[in-house]
Coordinates of C-alpha atoms in Angstrom, one line a residue:
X1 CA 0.0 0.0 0.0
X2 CA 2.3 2.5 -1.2
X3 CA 1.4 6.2 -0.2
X4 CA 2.6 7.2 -3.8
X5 CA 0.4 4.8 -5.5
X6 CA -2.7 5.7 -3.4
X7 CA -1.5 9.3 -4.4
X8 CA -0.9 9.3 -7.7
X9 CA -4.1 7.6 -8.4
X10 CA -6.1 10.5 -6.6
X11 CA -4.3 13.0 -8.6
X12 CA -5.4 11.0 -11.9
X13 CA -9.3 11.2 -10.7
X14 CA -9.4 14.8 -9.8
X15 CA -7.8 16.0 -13.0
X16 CA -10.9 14.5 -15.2
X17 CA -13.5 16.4 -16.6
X18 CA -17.0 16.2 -14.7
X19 CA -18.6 18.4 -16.6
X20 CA -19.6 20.1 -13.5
X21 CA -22.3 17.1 -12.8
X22 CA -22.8 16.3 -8.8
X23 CA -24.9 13.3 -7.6
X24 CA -27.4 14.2 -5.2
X25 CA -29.4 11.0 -4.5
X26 CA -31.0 8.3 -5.3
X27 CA -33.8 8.3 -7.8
X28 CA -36.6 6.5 -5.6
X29 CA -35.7 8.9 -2.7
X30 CA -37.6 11.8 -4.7
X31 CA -41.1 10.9 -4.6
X32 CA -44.0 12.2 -6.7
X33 CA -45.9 14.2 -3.3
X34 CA -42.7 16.0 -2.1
X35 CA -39.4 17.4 -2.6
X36 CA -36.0 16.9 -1.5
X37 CA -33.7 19.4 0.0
X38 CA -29.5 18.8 -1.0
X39 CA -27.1 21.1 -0.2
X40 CA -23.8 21.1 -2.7
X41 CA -21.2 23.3 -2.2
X42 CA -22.7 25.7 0.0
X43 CA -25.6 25.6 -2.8
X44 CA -29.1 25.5 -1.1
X45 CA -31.1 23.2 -4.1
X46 CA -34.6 21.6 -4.3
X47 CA -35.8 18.6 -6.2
X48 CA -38.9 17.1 -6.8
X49 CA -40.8 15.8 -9.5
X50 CA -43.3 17.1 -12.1
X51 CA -46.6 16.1 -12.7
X52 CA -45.1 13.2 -15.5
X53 CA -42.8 11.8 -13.5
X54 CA -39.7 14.0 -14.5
X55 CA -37.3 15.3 -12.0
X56 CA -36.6 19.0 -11.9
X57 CA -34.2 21.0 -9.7
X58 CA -33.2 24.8 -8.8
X59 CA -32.5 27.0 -5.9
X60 CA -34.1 25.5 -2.8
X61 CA -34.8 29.5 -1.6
X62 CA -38.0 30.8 -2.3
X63 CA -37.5 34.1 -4.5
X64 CA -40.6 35.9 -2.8
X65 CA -38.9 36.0 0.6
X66 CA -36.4 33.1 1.2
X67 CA -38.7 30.2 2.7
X68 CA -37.2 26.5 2.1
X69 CA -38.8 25.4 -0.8
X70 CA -37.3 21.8 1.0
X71 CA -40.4 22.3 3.4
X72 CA -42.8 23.2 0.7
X73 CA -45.8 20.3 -0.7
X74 CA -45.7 19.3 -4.2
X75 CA -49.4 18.6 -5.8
X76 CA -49.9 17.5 -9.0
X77 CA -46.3 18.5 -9.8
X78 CA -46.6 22.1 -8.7
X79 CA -44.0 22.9 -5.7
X80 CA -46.4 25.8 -3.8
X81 CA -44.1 27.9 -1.0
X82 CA -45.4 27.0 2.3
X83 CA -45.0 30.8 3.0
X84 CA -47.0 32.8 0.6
X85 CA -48.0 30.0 -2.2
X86 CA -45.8 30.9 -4.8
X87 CA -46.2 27.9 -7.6
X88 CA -43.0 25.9 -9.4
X89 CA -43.6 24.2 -12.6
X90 CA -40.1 23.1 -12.6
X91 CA -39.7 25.8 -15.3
X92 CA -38.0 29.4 -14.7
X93 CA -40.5 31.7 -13.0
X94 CA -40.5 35.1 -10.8
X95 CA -37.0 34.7 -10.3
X96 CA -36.4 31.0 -9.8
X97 CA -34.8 29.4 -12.5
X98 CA -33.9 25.5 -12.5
X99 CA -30.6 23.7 -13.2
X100 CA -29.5 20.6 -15.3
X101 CA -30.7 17.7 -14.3
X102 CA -30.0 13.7 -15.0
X103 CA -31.8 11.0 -13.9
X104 CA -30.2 7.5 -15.1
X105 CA -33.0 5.4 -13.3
X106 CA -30.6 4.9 -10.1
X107 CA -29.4 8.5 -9.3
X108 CA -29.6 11.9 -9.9
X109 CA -27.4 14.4 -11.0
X110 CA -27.4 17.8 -11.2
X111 CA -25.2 20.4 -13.4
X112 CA -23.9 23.2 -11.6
X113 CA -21.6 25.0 -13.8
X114 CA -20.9 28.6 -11.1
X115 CA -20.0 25.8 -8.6
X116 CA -17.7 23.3 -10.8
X117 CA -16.2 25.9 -13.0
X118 CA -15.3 23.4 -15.8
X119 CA -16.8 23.2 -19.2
X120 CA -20.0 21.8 -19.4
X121 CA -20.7 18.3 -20.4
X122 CA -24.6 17.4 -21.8
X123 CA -24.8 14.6 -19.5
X124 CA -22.7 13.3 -16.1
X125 CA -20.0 10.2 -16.6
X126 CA -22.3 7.7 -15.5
X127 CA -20.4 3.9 -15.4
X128 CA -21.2 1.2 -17.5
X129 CA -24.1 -1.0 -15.2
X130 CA -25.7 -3.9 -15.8
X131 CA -29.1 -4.7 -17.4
X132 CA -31.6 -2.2 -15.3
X133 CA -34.4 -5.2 -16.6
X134 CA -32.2 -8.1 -14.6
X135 CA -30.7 -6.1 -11.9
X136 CA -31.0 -4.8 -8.6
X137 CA -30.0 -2.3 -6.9
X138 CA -29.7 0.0 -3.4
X139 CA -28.4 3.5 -2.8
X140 CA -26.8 4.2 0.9
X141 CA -25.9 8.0 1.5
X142 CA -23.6 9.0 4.1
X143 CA -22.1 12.1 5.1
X144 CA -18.9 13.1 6.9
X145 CA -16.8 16.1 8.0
X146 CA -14.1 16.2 5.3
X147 CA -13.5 16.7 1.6
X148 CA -14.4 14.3 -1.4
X149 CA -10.9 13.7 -2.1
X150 CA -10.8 11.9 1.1
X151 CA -13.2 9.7 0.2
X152 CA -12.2 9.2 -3.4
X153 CA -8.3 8.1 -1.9
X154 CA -9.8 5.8 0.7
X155 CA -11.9 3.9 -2.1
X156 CA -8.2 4.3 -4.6
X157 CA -6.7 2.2 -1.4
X158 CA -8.0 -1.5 -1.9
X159 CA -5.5 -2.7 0.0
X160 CA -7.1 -1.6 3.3
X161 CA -10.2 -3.7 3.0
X162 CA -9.2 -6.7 4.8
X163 CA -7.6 -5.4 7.3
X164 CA -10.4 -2.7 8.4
X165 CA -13.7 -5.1 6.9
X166 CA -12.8 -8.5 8.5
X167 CA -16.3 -8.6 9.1
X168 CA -17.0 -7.9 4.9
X169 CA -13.8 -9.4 3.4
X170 CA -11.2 -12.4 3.4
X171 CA -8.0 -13.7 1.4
X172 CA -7.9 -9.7 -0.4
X173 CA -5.2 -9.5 -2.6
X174 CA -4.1 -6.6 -4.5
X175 CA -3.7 -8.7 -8.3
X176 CA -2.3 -5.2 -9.9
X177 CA -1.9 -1.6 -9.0
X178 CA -0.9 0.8 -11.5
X179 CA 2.9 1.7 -11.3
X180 CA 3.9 5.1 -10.5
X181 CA 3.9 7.4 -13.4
X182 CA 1.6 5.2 -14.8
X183 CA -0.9 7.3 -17.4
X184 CA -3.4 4.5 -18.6
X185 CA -6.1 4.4 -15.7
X186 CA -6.4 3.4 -12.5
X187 CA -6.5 -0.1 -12.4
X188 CA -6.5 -1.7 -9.1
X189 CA -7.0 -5.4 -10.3
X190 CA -8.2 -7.1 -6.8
X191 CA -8.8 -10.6 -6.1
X192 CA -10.9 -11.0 -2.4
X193 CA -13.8 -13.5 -0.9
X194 CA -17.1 -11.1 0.1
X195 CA -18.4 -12.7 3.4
X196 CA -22.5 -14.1 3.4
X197 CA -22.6 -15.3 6.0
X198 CA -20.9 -17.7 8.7
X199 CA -18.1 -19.3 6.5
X200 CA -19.8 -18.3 3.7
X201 CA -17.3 -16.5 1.1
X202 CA -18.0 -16.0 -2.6
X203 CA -14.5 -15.3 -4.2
X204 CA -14.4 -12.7 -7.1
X205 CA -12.3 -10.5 -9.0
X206 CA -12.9 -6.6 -9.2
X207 CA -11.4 -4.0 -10.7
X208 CA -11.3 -0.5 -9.1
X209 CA -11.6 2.9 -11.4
X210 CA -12.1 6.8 -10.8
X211 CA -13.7 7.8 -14.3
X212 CA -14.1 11.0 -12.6
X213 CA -12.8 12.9 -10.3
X214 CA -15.7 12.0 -7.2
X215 CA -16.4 8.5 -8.1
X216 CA -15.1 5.2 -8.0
X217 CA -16.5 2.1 -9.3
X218 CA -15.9 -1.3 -8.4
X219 CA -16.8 -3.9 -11.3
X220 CA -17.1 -7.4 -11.1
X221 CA -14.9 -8.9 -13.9
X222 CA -14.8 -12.4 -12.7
X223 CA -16.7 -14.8 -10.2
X224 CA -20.3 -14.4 -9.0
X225 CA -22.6 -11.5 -9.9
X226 CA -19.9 -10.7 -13.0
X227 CA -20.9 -7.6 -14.7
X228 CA -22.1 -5.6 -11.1
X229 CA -20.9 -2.9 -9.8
X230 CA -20.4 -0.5 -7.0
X231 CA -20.3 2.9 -7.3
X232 CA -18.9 5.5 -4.8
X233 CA -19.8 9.3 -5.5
X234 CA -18.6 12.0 -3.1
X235 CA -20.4 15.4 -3.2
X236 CA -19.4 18.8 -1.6
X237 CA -22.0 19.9 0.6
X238 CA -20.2 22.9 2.5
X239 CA -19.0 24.1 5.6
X240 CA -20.4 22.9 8.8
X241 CA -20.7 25.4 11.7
X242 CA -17.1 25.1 12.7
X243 CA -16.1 25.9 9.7
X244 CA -15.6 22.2 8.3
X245 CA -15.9 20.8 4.9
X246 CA -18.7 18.2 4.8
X247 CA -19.4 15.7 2.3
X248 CA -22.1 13.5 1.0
X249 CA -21.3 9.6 0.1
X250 CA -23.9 8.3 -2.3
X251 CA -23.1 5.0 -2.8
X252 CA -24.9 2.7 -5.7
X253 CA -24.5 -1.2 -5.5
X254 CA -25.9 -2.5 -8.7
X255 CA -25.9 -6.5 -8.8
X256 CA -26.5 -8.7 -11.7
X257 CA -26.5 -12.5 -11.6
X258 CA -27.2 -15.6 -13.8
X259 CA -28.0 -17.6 -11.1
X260 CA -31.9 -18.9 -11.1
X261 CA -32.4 -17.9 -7.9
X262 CA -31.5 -14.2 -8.3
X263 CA -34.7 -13.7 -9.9
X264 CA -36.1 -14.9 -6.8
X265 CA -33.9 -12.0 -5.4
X266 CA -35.2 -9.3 -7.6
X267 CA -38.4 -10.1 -6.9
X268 CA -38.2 -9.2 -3.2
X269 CA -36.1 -5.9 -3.8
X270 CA -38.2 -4.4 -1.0
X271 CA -36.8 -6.8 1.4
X272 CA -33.4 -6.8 -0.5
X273 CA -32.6 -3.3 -0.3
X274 CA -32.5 -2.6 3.5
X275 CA -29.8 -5.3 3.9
X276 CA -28.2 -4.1 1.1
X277 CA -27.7 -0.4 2.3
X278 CA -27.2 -1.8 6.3
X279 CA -23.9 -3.8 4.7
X280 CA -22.8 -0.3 2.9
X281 CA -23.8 1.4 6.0
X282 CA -21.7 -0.8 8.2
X283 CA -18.6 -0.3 5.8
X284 CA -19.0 3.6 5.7
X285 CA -18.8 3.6 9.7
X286 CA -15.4 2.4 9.3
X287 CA -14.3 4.2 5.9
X288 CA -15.8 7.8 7.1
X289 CA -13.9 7.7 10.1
X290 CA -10.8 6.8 7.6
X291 CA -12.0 9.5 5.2
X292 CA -12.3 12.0 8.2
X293 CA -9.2 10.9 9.5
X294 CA -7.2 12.1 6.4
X295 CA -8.7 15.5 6.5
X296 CA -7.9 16.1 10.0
X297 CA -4.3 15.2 8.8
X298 CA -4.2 17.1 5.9
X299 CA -5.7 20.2 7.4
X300 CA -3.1 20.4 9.7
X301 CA -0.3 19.7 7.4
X302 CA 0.7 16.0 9.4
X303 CA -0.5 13.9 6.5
X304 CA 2.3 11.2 5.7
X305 CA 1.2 10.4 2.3

């Protein structure tokens, strides 16, 4: 687990273009009879969703006199100020106007070009995913008191996982990390047993890549569920109170299988999905406090890496 590695690795993901695209959450967390209130770098936004089904986002102050549109009902579409009843189609009105948005059926992005600064791309990097017709997925969302490159370099360090997730991972080997200097990628080729349950292990192959510069994505190249993936997205929300850089973890675990019985799986996703984001949930305790960890460091200019 060579600091250089780990480091060079970050430095590839945060110099690719983004397009200025952030995630903000999952796509079933926005429901059709209320909105959702995100905050991304220091930006106060709203989302909710029309009266078709389509997701729209903008400014989460009210431009009549600053009430939270996050508090506000939506009916039949129309997001209506708890305050004073000022009405939101979704499209630019009386001040308000809305900002890209992508929903890829899992999660939702938003463009914010003031905030990213970089040229604007038509659509976020969204990995390659399985099937959405024979897959299932979960979304856990996190936060923590440091920056998204903290969470981006703990996710660039496989080599951690065994060591800190004995309770998740067995026999983890690091099969290939790119050499220093190394241009082409990220890379991390890893070969490690998930845990079920009991002495339960399933033994797969994944390969770890930043195709942007706040997300990593774990595929599955080999073993069972070949073709899922994991995908780790680290969003800017702001300064906490103290002055502290928090960030949102949005993590997206697609899985795909050819086994029979995953059908069986799919069909109680309801059930399914709790578990799935407790796992995540339980990992997150651990890699937050890593994440966190690093900024403290860094902040204070005792990092070693």
């Amino acid at each position: 687990a060579k600091p250089t590695i780990i480091a060079a690795a970050l430095k590839r993901a945060m110099a690719r273009p983004s397009g200025n695209w952030y995630v903000v959450a999952a796509s079933r967390d926005i429901p059709s009879d209320r909105p959702l209130g995100r905050t991304v770098s220091g930006t106060e936004l709203v989302v909710w969703r029309t009266a078709d089904g389509r997701i729209v986002a903008g400014p989460g102050t009210c431009p009549h006199l600053g009430a939270p549109l996050k508090d506000s009902p939506v009916r039949c579409g129309t997001l209506i100020c708890h305050w004073h009843g000022l009405a939101l189609e979704g499209e630019a009105y009386a001040g308000w106007e809305p900002v890209p948005v992508h929903d890829d059926g899992v999660l939702v992005w938003v463009r914010l070009d003031a905030v990213g600064g970089e040229k604007p791309l038509d659509t976020p990097v969204v990995p390659t995913r399985p099937d959405s017709a024979g897959a299932l997925d979960a979304v856990y969302t996190g936060f923590g008191t440091c920056e998204p490159q903290d969470v981006i370099a703990n996710r660039l360090d496989p080599w951690h996982g065994a060591w800190f997730h004995p309770y998740s991972f067995v026999d983890l080997m690091v099969n290939r990390a790119p050499e220093e200097g190394e241009e082409n990628g990220d890379g991390f080729v890893v070969d490690v047993s998930f845990k079920l349950a009991g002495r339960v292990v399933v033994p797969v192959r994944a390969v770890f890549t930043a195709p942007e510069p706040r997300t990593v994505v774990m595929h599955i190249v080999e073993g069972e569920g070949e073709g899922s993936v994991v995908e780790t997205h680290a969003t800017p929300v702001g300064l906490d109170a103290r002055g502290c850089p928090r960030t949102a973890v949005v993590e997206a675990v697609v899985c795909a299988s050819e086994r029979p019985g995953f059908a069986t799986a799919r069909a109680a996703a309801p059930l399914m999905r709790p578990l799935m984001r407790a796992a995540a949930g339980r990992l997150w305790r651990d890699d937050l406090a890593y994440a966190e960890r690093r900024w403290i460091l860094r902040s204070s200019g005792r990092f070693p890496g």
